[in-house]
C-alpha cells in the first residue's frame, strides 16, 4: 500500500492505494502523482501511481485542480481505469450494472480489452 495526501477546497485529505492497482507504476517518495477525486466528496479519491507530475506539466496544476487533463495520454489512462472498473471485472456482477454504451463519451475505449 502507498499512502498519500492532497489538498482540495483548502482541506488536506489522506488516502491509500494498493501498488497492485497500477502494474506499470514505480512510485517514489517525494514525487507528485495525479489524484482523481469526487468534487462533491474529495474523500472519495484515488492516486494514480503511474501518472507522475513532472516539472514539465506542473504549470497545468497552478490553480490546484483540473476537470480534464490536457495531456491526452494521462486522460486516456484515467478514463480507461474507470471504464474498466465500472464495466468489467467483478463489478459487472453487482449493481449498478453498467454497459459500455452507458458511457458514449468514452466510445474511443470501447475496443479496449
PDB file of C-alpha atoms in Angstrom:
ATOM      1  CA  UNK A   1       0.000   0.000   0.000  1.00  0.00           C
ATOM      2  CA  UNK A   2       1.025   3.558  -0.663  1.00  0.00           C
ATOM      3  CA  UNK A   3      -0.372   6.374   1.440  1.00  0.00           C
ATOM      4  CA  UNK A   4      -0.688   9.907   0.114  1.00  0.00           C
ATOM      5  CA  UNK A   5      -2.020  13.370   0.943  1.00  0.00           C
ATOM      6  CA  UNK A   6      -3.553  16.009  -1.292  1.00  0.00           C
ATOM      7  CA  UNK A   7      -5.343  19.327  -0.907  1.00  0.00           C
ATOM      8  CA  UNK A   8      -8.794  20.123  -2.255  1.00  0.00           C
ATOM      9  CA  UNK A   9     -11.013  23.036  -1.245  1.00  0.00           C
ATOM     10  CA  UNK A  10      -8.325  24.147   1.239  1.00  0.00           C
ATOM     11  CA  UNK A  11      -8.563  20.865   3.141  1.00  0.00           C
ATOM     12  CA  UNK A  12      -5.876  18.188   3.277  1.00  0.00           C
ATOM     13  CA  UNK A  13      -7.127  14.690   2.562  1.00  0.00           C
ATOM     14  CA  UNK A  14      -5.340  11.401   3.073  1.00  0.00           C
ATOM     15  CA  UNK A  15      -5.695   8.262   1.039  1.00  0.00           C
ATOM     16  CA  UNK A  16      -4.102   4.914   0.367  1.00  0.00           C
ATOM     17  CA  UNK A  17      -3.880   2.809  -2.758  1.00  0.00           C
ATOM     18  CA  UNK A  18      -2.599  -0.657  -3.464  1.00  0.00           C
ATOM     19  CA  UNK A  19       0.541  -0.819  -5.538  1.00  0.00           C
ATOM     20  CA  UNK A  20      -1.135  -3.684  -7.396  1.00  0.00           C
ATOM     21  CA  UNK A  21      -3.759  -1.281  -8.809  1.00  0.00           C
ATOM     22  CA  UNK A  22      -1.217   0.031 -11.302  1.00  0.00           C
ATOM     23  CA  UNK A  23       1.024  -2.682 -12.670  1.00  0.00           C
ATOM     24  CA  UNK A  24       3.201  -0.262 -14.596  1.00  0.00           C
ATOM     25  CA  UNK A  25       3.921   2.081 -11.687  1.00  0.00           C
ATOM     26  CA  UNK A  26       7.156   2.808  -9.903  1.00  0.00           C
ATOM     27  CA  UNK A  27       6.156   5.289  -7.176  1.00  0.00           C
ATOM     28  CA  UNK A  28       8.861   7.164  -5.325  1.00  0.00           C
ATOM     29  CA  UNK A  29       8.704   9.065  -2.052  1.00  0.00           C
ATOM     30  CA  UNK A  30       8.693  12.821  -2.502  1.00  0.00           C
ATOM     31  CA  UNK A  31       7.302  12.755  -6.046  1.00  0.00           C
ATOM     32  CA  UNK A  32       3.895  14.075  -7.065  1.00  0.00           C
ATOM     33  CA  UNK A  33       1.225  11.947  -8.714  1.00  0.00           C
ATOM     34  CA  UNK A  34      -2.214  12.677 -10.108  1.00  0.00           C
ATOM     35  CA  UNK A  35      -5.104  12.226  -7.688  1.00  0.00           C
ATOM     36  CA  UNK A  36      -8.629  11.955  -9.081  1.00  0.00           C
ATOM     37  CA  UNK A  37     -11.352  12.772  -6.596  1.00  0.00           C
ATOM     38  CA  UNK A  38     -15.098  13.328  -6.392  1.00  0.00           C
ATOM     39  CA  UNK A  39     -15.555  17.116  -6.395  1.00  0.00           C
ATOM     40  CA  UNK A  40     -18.599  16.783  -4.108  1.00  0.00           C
ATOM     41  CA  UNK A  41     -16.777  14.475  -1.703  1.00  0.00           C
ATOM     42  CA  UNK A  42     -12.970  14.639  -2.052  1.00  0.00           C
ATOM     43  CA  UNK A  43     -12.579  11.801   0.468  1.00  0.00           C
ATOM     44  CA  UNK A  44     -13.598   9.572  -2.481  1.00  0.00           C
ATOM     45  CA  UNK A  45     -10.318   9.567  -4.374  1.00  0.00           C
ATOM     46  CA  UNK A  46      -7.585   7.533  -5.966  1.00  0.00           C
ATOM     47  CA  UNK A  47      -3.954   8.323  -6.591  1.00  0.00           C
ATOM     48  CA  UNK A  48      -2.656   7.239  -9.984  1.00  0.00           C
ATOM     49  CA  UNK A  49       0.789   5.946  -9.073  1.00  0.00           C
ATOM     50  CA  UNK A  50       1.575   5.512 -12.750  1.00  0.00           C
ATOM     51  CA  UNK A  51       0.977   9.197 -13.614  1.00  0.00           C
ATOM     52  CA  UNK A  52       3.805  11.244 -12.135  1.00  0.00           C
ATOM     53  CA  UNK A  53       3.578  15.011 -12.333  1.00  0.00           C
ATOM     54  CA  UNK A  54       6.859  16.017 -13.936  1.00  0.00           C
ATOM     55  CA  UNK A  55       8.215  19.559 -13.879  1.00  0.00           C
ATOM     56  CA  UNK A  56       7.112  19.996 -17.493  1.00  0.00           C
ATOM     57  CA  UNK A  57       3.418  19.646 -16.561  1.00  0.00           C
ATOM     58  CA  UNK A  58       3.337  21.329 -13.134  1.00  0.00           C
ATOM     59  CA  UNK A  59       2.098  24.571 -14.698  1.00  0.00           C
ATOM     60  CA  UNK A  60      -1.225  22.860 -15.516  1.00  0.00           C
ATOM     61  CA  UNK A  61      -1.877  22.480 -11.784  1.00  0.00           C
ATOM     62  CA  UNK A  62      -1.147  26.046 -10.657  1.00  0.00           C
ATOM     63  CA  UNK A  63      -4.785  26.663  -9.747  1.00  0.00           C
ATOM     64  CA  UNK A  64      -4.967  23.381  -7.853  1.00  0.00           C
ATOM     65  CA  UNK A  65      -7.224  21.120  -9.862  1.00  0.00           C
ATOM     66  CA  UNK A  66      -8.472  20.327 -13.350  1.00  0.00           C
ATOM     67  CA  UNK A  67     -11.689  18.790 -14.611  1.00  0.00           C
ATOM     68  CA  UNK A  68      -9.887  17.254 -17.588  1.00  0.00           C
ATOM     69  CA  UNK A  69      -6.193  16.693 -18.131  1.00  0.00           C
ATOM     70  CA  UNK A  70      -4.613  18.490 -21.059  1.00  0.00           C
ATOM     71  CA  UNK A  71      -2.251  15.590 -21.672  1.00  0.00           C
ATOM     72  CA  UNK A  72      -4.057  13.075 -23.860  1.00  0.00           C
ATOM     73  CA  UNK A  73      -2.100  10.051 -22.621  1.00  0.00           C
ATOM     74  CA  UNK A  74      -2.893  10.867 -18.981  1.00  0.00           C
ATOM     75  CA  UNK A  75      -6.593  11.451 -19.688  1.00  0.00           C
ATOM     76  CA  UNK A  76      -6.782   8.177 -21.611  1.00  0.00           C
ATOM     77  CA  UNK A  77      -5.177   6.301 -18.702  1.00  0.00           C
ATOM     78  CA  UNK A  78      -7.659   7.797 -16.228  1.00  0.00           C
ATOM     79  CA  UNK A  79     -10.681   7.192 -18.484  1.00  0.00           C
ATOM     80  CA  UNK A  80      -9.569   3.627 -19.169  1.00  0.00           C
ATOM     81  CA  UNK A  81      -9.111   2.862 -15.465  1.00  0.00           C
ATOM     82  CA  UNK A  82     -12.628   3.980 -14.524  1.00  0.00           C
ATOM     83  CA  UNK A  83     -14.210   2.497 -17.642  1.00  0.00           C
ATOM     84  CA  UNK A  84     -12.711  -0.925 -16.890  1.00  0.00           C
ATOM     85  CA  UNK A  85     -13.624  -0.589 -13.201  1.00  0.00           C
ATOM     86  CA  UNK A  86     -17.274   0.120 -13.962  1.00  0.00           C
ATOM     87  CA  UNK A  87     -17.853  -2.282 -16.851  1.00  0.00           C
ATOM     88  CA  UNK A  88     -15.514  -5.169 -16.166  1.00  0.00           C
ATOM     89  CA  UNK A  89     -14.043  -7.421 -13.551  1.00  0.00           C
ATOM     90  CA  UNK A  90     -16.157  -8.423 -10.603  1.00  0.00           C
ATOM     91  CA  UNK A  91     -18.119  -5.153 -10.730  1.00  0.00           C
ATOM     92  CA  UNK A  92     -20.063  -6.343 -13.749  1.00  0.00           C
ATOM     93  CA  UNK A  93     -21.833  -8.874 -11.496  1.00  0.00           C
ATOM     94  CA  UNK A  94     -23.090  -6.374  -8.898  1.00  0.00           C
ATOM     95  CA  UNK A  95     -25.496  -3.447  -9.183  1.00  0.00           C
ATOM     96  CA  UNK A  96     -25.473  -0.878 -10.520  1.00  0.00           C
ATOM     97  CA  UNK A  97     -24.868  -2.706 -13.776  1.00  0.00           C
ATOM     98  CA  UNK A  98     -23.048  -0.651 -16.395  1.00  0.00           C
ATOM     99  CA  UNK A  99     -22.525  -1.349 -20.076  1.00  0.00           C
ATOM    100  CA  UNK A 100     -20.066   0.351 -22.347  1.00  0.00           C
ATOM    101  CA  UNK A 101     -22.994   2.069 -24.063  1.00  0.00           C
ATOM    102  CA  UNK A 102     -23.702   3.906 -20.792  1.00  0.00           C
ATOM    103  CA  UNK A 103     -20.557   5.925 -21.463  1.00  0.00           C
ATOM    104  CA  UNK A 104     -20.855   7.291 -25.012  1.00  0.00           C
ATOM    105  CA  UNK A 105     -18.205   9.925 -24.271  1.00  0.00           C
ATOM    106  CA  UNK A 106     -15.721   7.070 -23.817  1.00  0.00           C
ATOM    107  CA  UNK A 107     -16.517   5.366 -27.117  1.00  0.00           C
ATOM    108  CA  UNK A 108     -12.839   5.565 -28.026  1.00  0.00           C
ATOM    109  CA  UNK A 109     -12.225   3.000 -25.261  1.00  0.00           C
ATOM    110  CA  UNK A 110     -14.922   0.506 -26.212  1.00  0.00           C
ATOM    111  CA  UNK A 111     -12.495  -1.728 -28.080  1.00  0.00           C
ATOM    112  CA  UNK A 112     -10.031  -1.785 -25.149  1.00  0.00           C
ATOM    113  CA  UNK A 113      -9.806  -5.236 -23.627  1.00  0.00           C
TER     114      UNK A 113
END
